[in-house]
């Protein structure tokens, strides 16, 4: 069949769509092919099982680590993966805060309380789902292969669920802004899974026959399925969906066309659907030029990793030759007993012209030099994988306010991965949280927002470990400043005229992420202070009235019949 262009494509014809997508798949896989050999080497020497270069290898447990003699790179990658997860989105710290695009609005108490409510709901949903497990694997793939992806789908039990995409199973492409907006993956599913997910009537005759056959086990046969996600207007501006959702999703069987029992629109396809947010999260460590796939620390360490395996093999071979060297013997000893066992005896012909029984050559191998060379390989691998950096972060005790020491030790090295943290925010955290927020919102998990938030955009602010260290630096600076002011106040009370104590308290609260419900806004504070001032004035007036009443009482009881100070004052004023 001739492949139609996107403009000529009849999007209601499942056969044309499937044919168009198959042509697209061939194009994308061709562009990806030059990366595959590099990824295969990375998997072979560092992480053999975390890949899917052959979609037919599902649920197979063959040993794949036979090329690894020294697992330094594997352990270094484990540290890199854990360090990235701890730095970017650890469940043990607050790495995300819900905000609006209006800084002044964020300060309003009712808005701040609602945003904290959103944070709490999202935190609970993330812990309930498999997000953190997936993020751990996702960041590990990014550090090893330079590119990683996973999907976030709605789930009845946990609201949403994440599905990792193994390297080698998917292709990517981007738009004019170099942002990834086209995702294609081949997924292995059993016949039972395909029917359960897409419906019996939408499956090919081959899948239907395997599902209904009386032969046991046919339902559990594996079958390749293609999943494509792209912007809804990708096909020449045409919408695949009646509801005009921004993202379109298409599933079809790789090896067979579907049935047209229901309608021509389903023929050749398993499902057409859409999403309000992109459900696929694709992240790169670093990107060169127009590439759609990224480069990684794993690629930097691959040469040393392969050299390390070679050096370890040669070292072990050399030690074997020294401990059990190849031997030469006289021809007359062919049928005699020869042994290399400790304490055993070999009778050798040492007469004139006899070779005896001795090593074939003298092996001189400096094991210490070989070990030093191996350690150089290991050090360079650890440096490429940022092992020292992340172990230093993990070993730092941040329970005490020692931010100055932490910053002095870490800031320079953290700057090295700063661009990676920024790219992870842009390509991983931000789109993932938009997707999670959208799903939870549609499920009605949030309270009604304040009226002030109508028409306002809700965003997330992400905080890395370095940002938190800098926040603690701000707290330490405020502590030192207030301590200095307090000391100066002992000799100069006027020093407090320079300090806005309200601003100091609010800055402390922001740096320490104090819940908004515990802080009053400026209007409330002004009202309370005005009320206190009025109460103080009323108390003063009452006190004055009481003093006047007491004075009047005292005057009324004064004897004016005789001469005293009061009668003299009255006489001076009245002449009486």
PDB file of N, CA and C in Angstrom, residues 376-423:
ATOM      1  N   UNK A 376      43.855   2.932  38.776  1.00  0.00           N
ATOM      2  CA  UNK A 376      43.698   4.140  37.954  1.00  0.00           C
ATOM      3  C   UNK A 376      42.415   4.062  37.141  1.00  0.00           C
ATOM      4  N   UNK A 377      42.163   2.891  36.547  1.00  0.00           N
ATOM      5  CA  UNK A 377      40.896   2.705  35.814  1.00  0.00           C
ATOM      6  C   UNK A 377      39.701   2.921  36.735  1.00  0.00           C
ATOM      7  N   UNK A 378      39.763   2.316  37.914  1.00  0.00           N
ATOM      8  CA  UNK A 378      38.644   2.425  38.849  1.00  0.00           C
ATOM      9  C   UNK A 378      38.428   3.865  39.298  1.00  0.00           C
ATOM     10  N   UNK A 379      39.509   4.578  39.546  1.00  0.00           N
ATOM     11  CA  UNK A 379      39.388   5.979  39.977  1.00  0.00           C
ATOM     12  C   UNK A 379      38.745   6.820  38.891  1.00  0.00           C
ATOM     13  N   UNK A 380      39.179   6.619  37.648  1.00  0.00           N
ATOM     14  CA  UNK A 380      38.609   7.412  36.555  1.00  0.00           C
ATOM     15  C   UNK A 380      37.132   7.080  36.337  1.00  0.00           C
ATOM     16  N   UNK A 381      36.765   5.821  36.521  1.00  0.00           N
ATOM     17  CA  UNK A 381      35.347   5.445  36.407  1.00  0.00           C
ATOM     18  C   UNK A 381      34.529   6.141  37.490  1.00  0.00           C
ATOM     19  N   UNK A 382      35.026   6.120  38.717  1.00  0.00           N
ATOM     20  CA  UNK A 382      34.319   6.781  39.818  1.00  0.00           C
ATOM     21  C   UNK A 382      34.226   8.285  39.601  1.00  0.00           C
ATOM     22  N   UNK A 383      35.289   8.880  39.054  1.00  0.00           N
ATOM     23  CA  UNK A 383      35.240  10.315  38.766  1.00  0.00           C
ATOM     24  C   UNK A 383      34.195  10.619  37.697  1.00  0.00           C
ATOM     25  N   UNK A 384      34.153   9.791  36.648  1.00  0.00           N
ATOM     26  CA  UNK A 384      33.184  10.017  35.568  1.00  0.00           C
ATOM     27  C   UNK A 384      31.756   9.869  36.058  1.00  0.00           C
ATOM     28  N   UNK A 385      31.545   8.988  37.043  1.00  0.00           N
ATOM     29  CA  UNK A 385      30.194   8.734  37.568  1.00  0.00           C
ATOM     30  C   UNK A 385      29.858   9.607  38.780  1.00  0.00           C
ATOM     31  N   UNK A 386      30.723  10.561  39.135  1.00  0.00           N
ATOM     32  CA  UNK A 386      30.478  11.482  40.254  1.00  0.00           C
ATOM     33  C   UNK A 386      30.322  10.750  41.589  1.00  0.00           C
ATOM     34  N   UNK A 387      31.040   9.640  41.751  1.00  0.00           N
ATOM     35  CA  UNK A 387      30.893   8.848  42.974  1.00  0.00           C
ATOM     36  C   UNK A 387      31.316   9.650  44.202  1.00  0.00           C
ATOM     37  N   UNK A 388      32.475  10.306  44.132  1.00  0.00           N
ATOM     38  CA  UNK A 388      32.959  11.067  45.284  1.00  0.00           C
ATOM     39  C   UNK A 388      31.990  12.188  45.660  1.00  0.00           C
ATOM     40  N   UNK A 389      31.434  12.833  44.643  1.00  0.00           N
ATOM     41  CA  UNK A 389      30.478  13.910  44.897  1.00  0.00           C
ATOM     42  C   UNK A 389      29.267  13.397  45.655  1.00  0.00           C
ATOM     43  N   UNK A 390      28.649  12.330  45.156  1.00  0.00           N
ATOM     44  CA  UNK A 390      27.402  11.875  45.756  1.00  0.00           C
ATOM     45  C   UNK A 390      27.627  11.188  47.098  1.00  0.00           C
ATOM     46  N   UNK A 391      28.756  10.518  47.283  1.00  0.00           N
ATOM     47  CA  UNK A 391      29.029   9.946  48.591  1.00  0.00           C
ATOM     48  C   UNK A 391      29.283  11.044  49.610  1.00  0.00           C
ATOM     49  N   UNK A 392      29.909  12.131  49.173  1.00  0.00           N
ATOM     50  CA  UNK A 392      30.114  13.254  50.070  1.00  0.00           C
ATOM     51  C   UNK A 392      28.785  13.854  50.490  1.00  0.00           C
ATOM     52  N   UNK A 393      27.857  13.968  49.557  1.00  0.00           N
ATOM     53  CA  UNK A 393      26.534  14.494  49.879  1.00  0.00           C
ATOM     54  C   UNK A 393      25.805  13.564  50.836  1.00  0.00           C
ATOM     55  N   UNK A 394      25.923  12.266  50.605  1.00  0.00           N
ATOM     56  CA  UNK A 394      25.220  11.310  51.447  1.00  0.00           C
ATOM     57  C   UNK A 394      25.794  11.284  52.855  1.00  0.00           C
ATOM     58  N   UNK A 395      27.111  11.493  52.984  1.00  0.00           N
ATOM     59  CA  UNK A 395      27.752  11.425  54.288  1.00  0.00           C
ATOM     60  C   UNK A 395      27.684  12.726  55.063  1.00  0.00           C
ATOM     61  N   UNK A 396      27.220  13.798  54.432  1.00  0.00           N
ATOM     62  CA  UNK A 396      27.132  15.085  55.118  1.00  0.00           C
ATOM     63  C   UNK A 396      26.012  15.043  56.149  1.00  0.00           C
ATOM     64  N   UNK A 397      26.306  15.551  57.345  1.00  0.00           N
ATOM     65  CA  UNK A 397      25.309  15.615  58.407  1.00  0.00           C
ATOM     66  C   UNK A 397      24.620  16.974  58.353  1.00  0.00           C
ATOM     67  N   UNK A 398      23.391  16.995  57.770  1.00  0.00           N
ATOM     68  CA  UNK A 398      22.685  18.260  57.615  1.00  0.00           C
ATOM     69  C   UNK A 398      21.676  18.490  58.742  1.00  0.00           C
ATOM     70  N   UNK A 399      21.783  17.676  59.818  1.00  0.00           N
ATOM     71  CA  UNK A 399      20.853  17.881  60.922  1.00  0.00           C
ATOM     72  C   UNK A 399      21.199  19.145  61.698  1.00  0.00           C
ATOM     73  N   UNK A 400      22.478  19.472  61.740  1.00  0.00           N
ATOM     74  CA  UNK A 400      22.898  20.688  62.415  1.00  0.00           C
ATOM     75  C   UNK A 400      23.078  21.793  61.380  1.00  0.00           C
ATOM     76  N   UNK A 401      23.062  23.028  61.843  1.00  0.00           N
ATOM     77  CA  UNK A 401      23.238  24.157  60.935  1.00  0.00           C
ATOM     78  C   UNK A 401      24.723  24.338  60.690  1.00  0.00           C
ATOM     79  N   UNK A 402      25.252  23.572  59.757  1.00  0.00           N
ATOM     80  CA  UNK A 402      26.658  23.679  59.362  1.00  0.00           C
ATOM     81  C   UNK A 402      26.713  23.995  57.875  1.00  0.00           C
ATOM     82  N   UNK A 403      25.836  24.881  57.455  1.00  0.00           N
ATOM     83  CA  UNK A 403      25.702  25.159  56.029  1.00  0.00           C
ATOM     84  C   UNK A 403      26.986  25.719  55.433  1.00  0.00           C
ATOM     85  N   UNK A 404      27.730  26.516  56.210  1.00  0.00           N
ATOM     86  CA  UNK A 404      28.958  27.101  55.676  1.00  0.00           C
ATOM     87  C   UNK A 404      29.963  26.021  55.315  1.00  0.00           C
ATOM     88  N   UNK A 405      30.109  25.018  56.185  1.00  0.00           N
ATOM     89  CA  UNK A 405      31.027  23.927  55.898  1.00  0.00           C
ATOM     90  C   UNK A 405      30.533  23.100  54.722  1.00  0.00           C
ATOM     91  N   UNK A 406      29.240  22.815  54.699  1.00  0.00           N
ATOM     92  CA  UNK A 406      28.691  22.025  53.594  1.00  0.00           C
ATOM     93  C   UNK A 406      28.892  22.752  52.276  1.00  0.00           C
ATOM     94  N   UNK A 407      28.638  24.050  52.285  1.00  0.00           N
ATOM     95  CA  UNK A 407      28.787  24.811  51.047  1.00  0.00           C
ATOM     96  C   UNK A 407      30.227  24.828  50.592  1.00  0.00           C
ATOM     97  N   UNK A 408      31.156  25.001  51.550  1.00  0.00           N
ATOM     98  CA  UNK A 408      32.572  25.040  51.181  1.00  0.00           C
ATOM     99  C   UNK A 408      33.019  23.731  50.552  1.00  0.00           C
ATOM    100  N   UNK A 409      32.452  22.618  51.008  1.00  0.00           N
ATOM    101  CA  UNK A 409      32.852  21.308  50.501  1.00  0.00           C
ATOM    102  C   UNK A 409      32.139  20.947  49.205  1.00  0.00           C
ATOM    103  N   UNK A 410      30.909  21.411  49.050  1.00  0.00           N
ATOM    104  CA  UNK A 410      30.059  20.881  47.991  1.00  0.00           C
ATOM    105  C   UNK A 410      29.799  21.825  46.823  1.00  0.00           C
ATOM    106  N   UNK A 411      29.833  23.116  47.050  1.00  0.00           N
ATOM    107  CA  UNK A 411      29.341  24.036  46.032  1.00  0.00           C
ATOM    108  C   UNK A 411      30.079  23.880  44.712  1.00  0.00           C
ATOM    109  N   UNK A 412      31.402  23.783  44.766  1.00  0.00           N
ATOM    110  CA  UNK A 412      32.166  23.699  43.525  1.00  0.00           C
ATOM    111  C   UNK A 412      31.787  22.460  42.728  1.00  0.00           C
ATOM    112  N   UNK A 413      31.649  21.321  43.402  1.00  0.00           N
ATOM    113  CA  UNK A 413      31.309  20.096  42.689  1.00  0.00           C
ATOM    114  C   UNK A 413      29.842  20.076  42.267  1.00  0.00           C
ATOM    115  N   UNK A 414      28.966  20.681  43.066  1.00  0.00           N
ATOM    116  CA  UNK A 414      27.568  20.727  42.681  1.00  0.00           C
ATOM    117  C   UNK A 414      27.367  21.554  41.426  1.00  0.00           C
ATOM    118  N   UNK A 415      28.241  22.539  41.217  1.00  0.00           N
ATOM    119  CA  UNK A 415      28.134  23.343  40.005  1.00  0.00           C
ATOM    120  C   UNK A 415      28.352  22.488  38.762  1.00  0.00           C
ATOM    121  N   UNK A 416      29.087  21.387  38.915  1.00  0.00           N
ATOM    122  CA  UNK A 416      29.347  20.507  37.779  1.00  0.00           C
ATOM    123  C   UNK A 416      28.055  19.871  37.282  1.00  0.00           C
ATOM    124  N   UNK A 417      27.180  19.486  38.199  1.00  0.00           N
ATOM    125  CA  UNK A 417      25.931  18.844  37.783  1.00  0.00           C
ATOM    126  C   UNK A 417      24.767  19.828  37.805  1.00  0.00           C
ATOM    127  N   UNK A 418      25.060  21.117  38.028  1.00  0.00           N
ATOM    128  CA  UNK A 418      24.002  22.114  38.011  1.00  0.00           C
ATOM    129  C   UNK A 418      23.183  22.102  36.733  1.00  0.00           C
ATOM    130  N   UNK A 419      23.827  22.106  35.551  1.00  0.00           N
ATOM    131  CA  UNK A 419      23.041  22.048  34.303  1.00  0.00           C
ATOM    132  C   UNK A 419      22.185  20.798  34.198  1.00  0.00           C
ATOM    133  N   UNK A 420      22.667  19.683  34.764  1.00  0.00           N
ATOM    134  CA  UNK A 420      21.890  18.447  34.728  1.00  0.00           C
ATOM    135  C   UNK A 420      20.638  18.588  35.598  1.00  0.00           C
ATOM    136  N   UNK A 421      20.796  19.222  36.754  1.00  0.00           N
ATOM    137  CA  UNK A 421      19.639  19.442  37.625  1.00  0.00           C
ATOM    138  C   UNK A 421      18.609  20.335  36.938  1.00  0.00           C
ATOM    139  N   UNK A 422      19.083  21.355  36.229  1.00  0.00           N
ATOM    140  CA  UNK A 422      18.156  22.245  35.524  1.00  0.00           C
ATOM    141  C   UNK A 422      17.433  21.508  34.404  1.00  0.00           C
ATOM    142  N   UNK A 423      18.172  20.696  33.649  1.00  0.00           N
ATOM    143  CA  UNK A 423      17.530  19.940  32.569  1.00  0.00           C
ATOM    144  C   UNK A 423      16.548  18.918  33.139  1.00  0.00           C
TER     145      UNK A 423
END
